[in-house]
PDB file of C-alpha atoms in Angstrom:
ATOM      1  CA  MET I   1       0.000   0.000   0.000  1.00 67.00           C
ATOM      2  CA  LEU I   2       2.835   2.377   0.872  1.00 71.00           C
ATOM      3  CA  THR I   3       4.526   1.557  -2.441  1.00 75.00           C
ATOM      4  CA  ASN I   4       1.405   2.617  -4.358  1.00 72.00           C
ATOM      5  CA  ARG I   5       1.338   5.951  -2.526  1.00 74.00           C
ATOM      6  CA  ILE I   6       5.012   6.583  -3.252  1.00 77.00           C
ATOM      7  CA  ILE I   7       4.512   5.810  -6.938  1.00 74.00           C
ATOM      8  CA  PHE I   8       1.481   8.124  -7.056  1.00 69.00           C
ATOM      9  CA  VAL I   9       3.441  10.995  -5.469  1.00 69.00           C
ATOM     10  CA  LEU I  10       6.350  10.454  -7.884  1.00 68.00           C
ATOM     11  CA  LEU I  11       3.978  10.532 -10.857  1.00 67.00           C
ATOM     12  CA  LEU I  12       2.494  13.809  -9.624  1.00 63.00           C
ATOM     13  CA  LEU I  13       5.977  15.304  -9.278  1.00 63.00           C
ATOM     14  CA  CYS I  14       6.946  14.157 -12.779  1.00 59.00           C
ATOM     15  CA  ALA I  15       3.784  15.662 -14.247  1.00 57.00           C
ATOM     16  CA  GLY I  16       4.781  19.041 -12.811  1.00 53.00           C
ATOM     17  CA  ALA I  17       8.219  18.836 -14.409  1.00 53.00           C
ATOM     18  CA  VAL I  18       6.749  17.962 -17.792  1.00 56.00           C
ATOM     19  CA  SER I  19       4.415  20.950 -17.733  1.00 59.00           C
ATOM     20  CA  ALA I  20       7.153  23.462 -16.759  1.00 67.00           C
ATOM     21  CA  GLN I  21       7.178  26.639 -18.848  1.00 79.00           C
ATOM     22  CA  VAL I  22      10.141  28.331 -20.507  1.00 79.00           C
ATOM     23  CA  TYR I  23      10.305  32.098 -20.959  1.00 79.00           C
ATOM     24  CA  LYS I  24      12.488  34.134 -23.325  1.00 80.00           C
ATOM     25  CA  TRP I  25      13.438  37.806 -23.271  1.00 77.00           C
ATOM     26  CA  VAL I  26      16.084  40.127 -24.702  1.00 81.00           C
ATOM     27  CA  ASP I  27      17.925  42.536 -22.392  1.00 82.00           C
ATOM     28  CA  GLU I  28      19.107  46.078 -23.181  1.00 81.00           C
ATOM     29  CA  ASP I  29      22.366  44.755 -24.680  1.00 78.00           C
ATOM     30  CA  GLY I  30      20.531  42.483 -27.109  1.00 76.00           C
ATOM     31  CA  VAL I  31      21.392  39.289 -25.205  1.00 79.00           C
ATOM     32  CA  VAL I  32      18.694  36.612 -25.357  1.00 77.00           C
ATOM     33  CA  HIS I  33      17.827  35.015 -22.005  1.00 76.00           C
ATOM     34  CA  TYR I  34      15.802  31.908 -21.163  1.00 74.00           C
ATOM     35  CA  SER I  35      14.332  30.994 -17.795  1.00 79.00           C
ATOM     36  CA  ASP I  36      11.693  28.872 -16.134  1.00 82.00           C
ATOM     37  CA  GLN I  37      10.581  31.980 -14.197  1.00 82.00           C
ATOM     38  CA  PRO I  38       8.545  34.769 -15.858  1.00 84.00           C
ATOM     39  CA  HIS I  39      10.447  38.027 -16.395  1.00 82.00           C
ATOM     40  CA  PRO I  40       9.012  41.463 -17.294  1.00 86.00           C
ATOM     41  CA  GLY I  41       8.650  41.580 -21.077  1.00 84.00           C
ATOM     42  CA  ALA I  42       9.308  37.837 -21.452  1.00 85.00           C
ATOM     43  CA  GLU I  43       7.409  35.732 -23.940  1.00 84.00           C
ATOM     44  CA  ARG I  44       6.430  32.120 -23.345  1.00 84.00           C
ATOM     45  CA  VAL I  45       8.340  29.590 -25.495  1.00 77.00           C
ATOM     46  CA  ASP I  46       6.461  26.537 -26.722  1.00 75.00           C
ATOM     47  CA  ILE I  47       8.676  23.452 -26.580  1.00 70.00           C
ATOM     48  CA  LYS I  48       7.842  21.110 -29.433  1.00 65.00           C
ATOM     49  CA  GLN I  49       7.621  17.366 -28.828  1.00 62.00           C
ATOM     50  CA  ASN I  50       9.662  14.913 -30.875  1.00 58.00           C
ATOM     51  CA  THR I  51       7.293  13.962 -33.690  1.00 54.00           C
ATOM     52  CA  PHE I  52       9.499  11.453 -35.495  1.00 57.00           C
ATOM     53  CA  ARG I  53       8.031   7.985 -35.762  1.00 58.00           C
ATOM     54  CA  ALA I  54      10.341   5.227 -36.906  1.00 58.00           C
ATOM     55  CA  PRO I  55       8.978   3.115 -39.748  1.00 58.00           C
ATOM     56  CA  SER I  56       7.671  -0.287 -38.750  1.00 56.00           C
ATOM     57  CA  ALA I  57      10.374  -2.813 -38.021  1.00 53.00           C
ATOM     58  CA  GLY I  58       9.089  -5.316 -40.573  1.00 53.00           C
ATOM     59  CA  THR I  59      11.603  -6.779 -42.962  1.00 48.00           C
ATOM     60  CA  GLN I  60      11.559  -6.154 -46.669  1.00 52.00           C
ATOM     61  CA  PRO I  61      11.522  -9.126 -49.023  1.00 50.00           C
ATOM     62  CA  ALA I  62      14.643  -9.672 -51.064  1.00 51.00           C
ATOM     63  CA  ARG I  63      14.487  -8.398 -54.625  1.00 52.00           C
ATOM     64  CA  GLY I  64      15.763 -11.074 -56.979  1.00 50.00           C
ATOM     65  CA  ASP I  65      16.595 -10.205 -60.558  1.00 50.00           C
ATOM     66  CA  ALA I  66      16.643 -12.614 -63.514  1.00 48.00           C
ATOM     67  CA  ALA I  67      20.422 -13.128 -63.246  1.00 46.00           C
ATOM     68  CA  GLU I  68      20.149 -14.260 -59.613  1.00 46.00           C
ATOM     69  CA  GLN I  69      17.282 -16.630 -60.375  1.00 50.00           C
ATOM     70  CA  SER I  70      19.123 -18.232 -63.298  1.00 51.00           C
ATOM     71  CA  GLN I  71      22.224 -18.914 -61.139  1.00 54.00           C
ATOM     72  CA  PRO I  72      20.925 -20.616 -57.970  1.00 61.00           C
ATOM     73  CA  ASP I  73      24.438 -21.761 -56.958  1.00 67.00           C
ATOM     74  CA  ARG I  74      25.713 -18.170 -56.767  1.00 74.00           C
ATOM     75  CA  PRO I  75      25.675 -17.042 -53.093  1.00 85.00           C
ATOM     76  CA  PHE I  76      23.510 -14.077 -52.144  1.00 89.00           C
ATOM     77  CA  ALA I  77      25.347 -10.821 -51.435  1.00 93.00           C
ATOM     78  CA  TYR I  78      24.171  -7.392 -50.359  1.00 96.00           C
ATOM     79  CA  GLU I  79      25.429  -4.536 -52.526  1.00 96.00           C
ATOM     80  CA  SER I  80      25.483  -1.658 -50.032  1.00 96.00           C
ATOM     81  CA  LEU I  81      24.749  -0.730 -46.423  1.00 97.00           C
ATOM     82  CA  THR I  82      24.832   2.983 -45.574  1.00 97.00           C
ATOM     83  CA  PHE I  83      23.457   5.390 -42.977  1.00 97.00           C
ATOM     84  CA  SER I  84      20.620   7.601 -44.199  1.00 96.00           C
ATOM     85  CA  SER I  85      20.365   9.312 -40.819  1.00 96.00           C
ATOM     86  CA  PRO I  86      22.524  10.548 -39.223  1.00 96.00           C
ATOM     87  CA  THR I  87      25.098  11.190 -41.928  1.00 95.00           C
ATOM     88  CA  ALA I  88      28.885  11.268 -41.577  1.00 96.00           C
ATOM     89  CA  GLU I  89      30.214  14.366 -39.789  1.00 96.00           C
ATOM     90  CA  GLN I  90      26.675  15.668 -39.202  1.00 95.00           C
ATOM     91  CA  THR I  91      26.066  17.924 -36.199  1.00 95.00           C
ATOM     92  CA  LEU I  92      22.714  17.363 -34.479  1.00 94.00           C
ATOM     93  CA  TRP I  93      21.313  20.067 -32.187  1.00 93.00           C
ATOM     94  CA  ASN I  94      19.057  19.655 -29.145  1.00 91.00           C
ATOM     95  CA  ILE I  95      18.001  16.050 -29.717  1.00 92.00           C
ATOM     96  CA  GLY I  96      17.149  15.567 -26.041  1.00 90.00           C
ATOM     97  CA  GLY I  97      19.167  12.353 -25.851  1.00 91.00           C
ATOM     98  CA  THR I  98      17.031  10.637 -28.514  1.00 94.00           C
ATOM     99  CA  LEU I  99      18.685   9.708 -31.806  1.00 94.00           C
ATOM    100  CA  ASN I 100      16.783   8.358 -34.808  1.00 95.00           C
ATOM    101  CA  VAL I 101      18.944   6.033 -36.905  1.00 96.00           C
ATOM    102  CA  THR I 102      17.946   4.921 -40.408  1.00 97.00           C
ATOM    103  CA  LEU I 103      19.922   2.561 -42.641  1.00 97.00           C
ATOM    104  CA  SER I 104      19.755   1.963 -46.391  1.00 96.00           C
ATOM    105  CA  LEU I 105      20.390  -1.611 -47.535  1.00 96.00           C
ATOM    106  CA  SER I 106      20.458  -2.816 -51.124  1.00 95.00           C
ATOM    107  CA  PRO I 107      18.859  -5.174 -51.879  1.00 94.00           C
ATOM    108  CA  GLY I 108      16.367  -5.119 -48.980  1.00 94.00           C
ATOM    109  CA  LEU I 109      16.811  -7.136 -45.786  1.00 94.00           C
ATOM    110  CA  ARG I 110      16.102 -10.846 -46.323  1.00 94.00           C
ATOM    111  CA  ASN I 111      13.968 -12.852 -43.923  1.00 92.00           C
ATOM    112  CA  GLY I 112      16.204 -14.435 -41.297  1.00 93.00           C
ATOM    113  CA  ASP I 113      19.005 -11.867 -41.640  1.00 95.00           C
ATOM    114  CA  ARG I 114      19.689  -9.609 -38.657  1.00 95.00           C
ATOM    115  CA  VAL I 115      21.049  -6.077 -38.308  1.00 96.00           C
ATOM    116  CA  THR I 116      23.435  -5.101 -35.519  1.00 96.00           C
ATOM    117  CA  LEU I 117      24.224  -1.472 -34.799  1.00 97.00           C
ATOM    118  CA  TYR I 118      27.466  -0.502 -33.068  1.00 97.00           C
ATOM    119  CA  VAL I 119      27.109   2.703 -31.052  1.00 96.00           C
ATOM    120  CA  ASP I 120      30.499   3.933 -29.852  1.00 96.00           C
ATOM    121  CA  GLY I 121      31.705   0.328 -30.115  1.00 94.00           C
ATOM    122  CA  ALA I 122      28.843  -1.257 -28.139  1.00 95.00           C
ATOM    123  CA  SER I 123      26.678  -3.672 -30.141  1.00 94.00           C
ATOM    124  CA  GLN I 124      22.925  -3.275 -30.215  1.00 93.00           C
ATOM    125  CA  PRO I 125      20.729  -5.605 -32.295  1.00 92.00           C
ATOM    126  CA  ILE I 126      17.889  -3.777 -34.052  1.00 94.00           C
ATOM    127  CA  ALA I 127      14.741  -4.993 -35.775  1.00 90.00           C
ATOM    128  CA  GLY I 128      14.699  -3.823 -39.368  1.00 91.00           C
ATOM    129  CA  LEU I 129      16.597  -0.881 -40.794  1.00 95.00           C
ATOM    130  CA  SER I 130      15.667   1.887 -38.350  1.00 95.00           C
ATOM    131  CA  THR I 131      15.634   2.431 -34.627  1.00 95.00           C
ATOM    132  CA  GLN I 132      15.469   5.117 -31.994  1.00 94.00           C
ATOM    133  CA  LEU I 133      18.375   5.256 -29.544  1.00 94.00           C
ATOM    134  CA  GLU I 134      18.019   6.783 -26.090  1.00 93.00           C
ATOM    135  CA  GLU I 135      20.616   8.560 -23.949  1.00 92.00           C
ATOM    136  CA  VAL I 136      22.784   9.835 -26.796  1.00 93.00           C
ATOM    137  CA  TRP I 137      24.154  12.971 -25.145  1.00 92.00           C
ATOM    138  CA  ARG I 138      26.381  15.801 -26.345  1.00 93.00           C
ATOM    139  CA  GLY I 139      29.740  14.973 -27.860  1.00 95.00           C
ATOM    140  CA  ALA I 140      31.213  12.973 -30.716  1.00 97.00           C
ATOM    141  CA  HIS I 141      29.772   9.525 -31.430  1.00 97.00           C
ATOM    142  CA  ASN I 142      30.572   6.670 -33.828  1.00 97.00           C
ATOM    143  CA  LEU I 143      28.128   4.365 -35.605  1.00 97.00           C
ATOM    144  CA  GLN I 144      28.642   1.249 -37.670  1.00 98.00           C
ATOM    145  CA  ALA I 145      26.181  -1.428 -38.789  1.00 97.00           C
ATOM    146  CA  GLU I 146      26.405  -4.977 -40.051  1.00 97.00           C
ATOM    147  CA  VAL I 147      24.042  -7.609 -41.390  1.00 96.00           C
ATOM    148  CA  VAL I 148      24.482 -11.286 -40.512  1.00 95.00           C
ATOM    149  CA  ASP I 149      22.523 -14.258 -41.820  1.00 94.00           C
ATOM    150  CA  ALA I 150      20.674 -16.842 -39.707  1.00 92.00           C
ATOM    151  CA  ASN I 151      23.956 -18.756 -39.191  1.00 93.00           C
ATOM    152  CA  GLY I 152      25.743 -15.649 -37.901  1.00 93.00           C
ATOM    153  CA  THR I 153      27.820 -15.222 -41.067  1.00 94.00           C
ATOM    154  CA  LEU I 154      28.702 -11.613 -41.805  1.00 96.00           C
ATOM    155  CA  MET I 155      26.932 -10.544 -45.004  1.00 96.00           C
ATOM    156  CA  ILE I 156      27.890  -6.843 -45.158  1.00 97.00           C
ATOM    157  CA  ARG I 157      29.325  -4.148 -42.902  1.00 97.00           C
ATOM    158  CA  SER I 158      28.859  -0.399 -43.316  1.00 97.00           C
ATOM    159  CA  ASP I 159      31.662   2.112 -43.240  1.00 97.00           C
ATOM    160  CA  PRO I 160      31.883   3.694 -39.786  1.00 97.00           C
ATOM    161  CA  ILE I 161      30.524   7.220 -39.459  1.00 97.00           C
ATOM    162  CA  ARG I 162      31.156   9.899 -36.866  1.00 98.00           C
ATOM    163  CA  PHE I 163      28.513  12.463 -35.881  1.00 97.00           C
ATOM    164  CA  TYR I 164      28.229  15.155 -33.227  1.00 96.00           C
ATOM    165  CA  VAL I 165      25.521  16.084 -30.741  1.00 95.00           C
ATOM    166  CA  GLN I 166      25.330  19.686 -29.528  1.00 94.00           C
ATOM    167  CA  GLN I 167      23.015  21.029 -26.853  1.00 87.00           C
ATOM    168  CA  THR I 168      22.070  24.678 -26.508  1.00 84.00           C
ATOM    169  CA  SER I 169      22.813  25.899 -23.021  1.00 75.00           C
ATOM    170  CA  VAL I 170      20.301  28.079 -21.190  1.00 72.00           C
ATOM    171  CA  GLN I 171      23.232  29.905 -19.562  1.00 69.00           C
ATOM    172  CA  ASN I 172      24.824  30.989 -22.850  1.00 52.00           C
TER     173      ASN I 172
END
């Protein structure tokens, strides 16, 4: 019973933090200020929610051309695996710790094949060719992806990319 009360109080406290307001004003020197407290002449800033929705994690059927179908003994091979988002050397601003990653794979991902994403060297299996990563904070980060078949055999590996996350500071 006490646990339920504690959880209820924590939820009420979190709701207050979510509904906090941000105010913006410009001083006599032209410096822009932001605060959570109203200031004379300040205007309320509407903070927009993240509206990105990752595509469904379903796999795409392999596209076979006539040459592949006429040579059944030729092993299947992917042609390319690249990052659509983020791109190499891209600087991302104010992502709130949430990074949307999208891969391009040609031909499409075959049933049974799996994608692994390496975020700063740590592996993270993903379903399909897109995912949303949490807790990606400011700084430089590295991404690389690979596709393995059902037996764990490496099919293709992307080139590594480096990207940067910047966060606007309220104090600056």
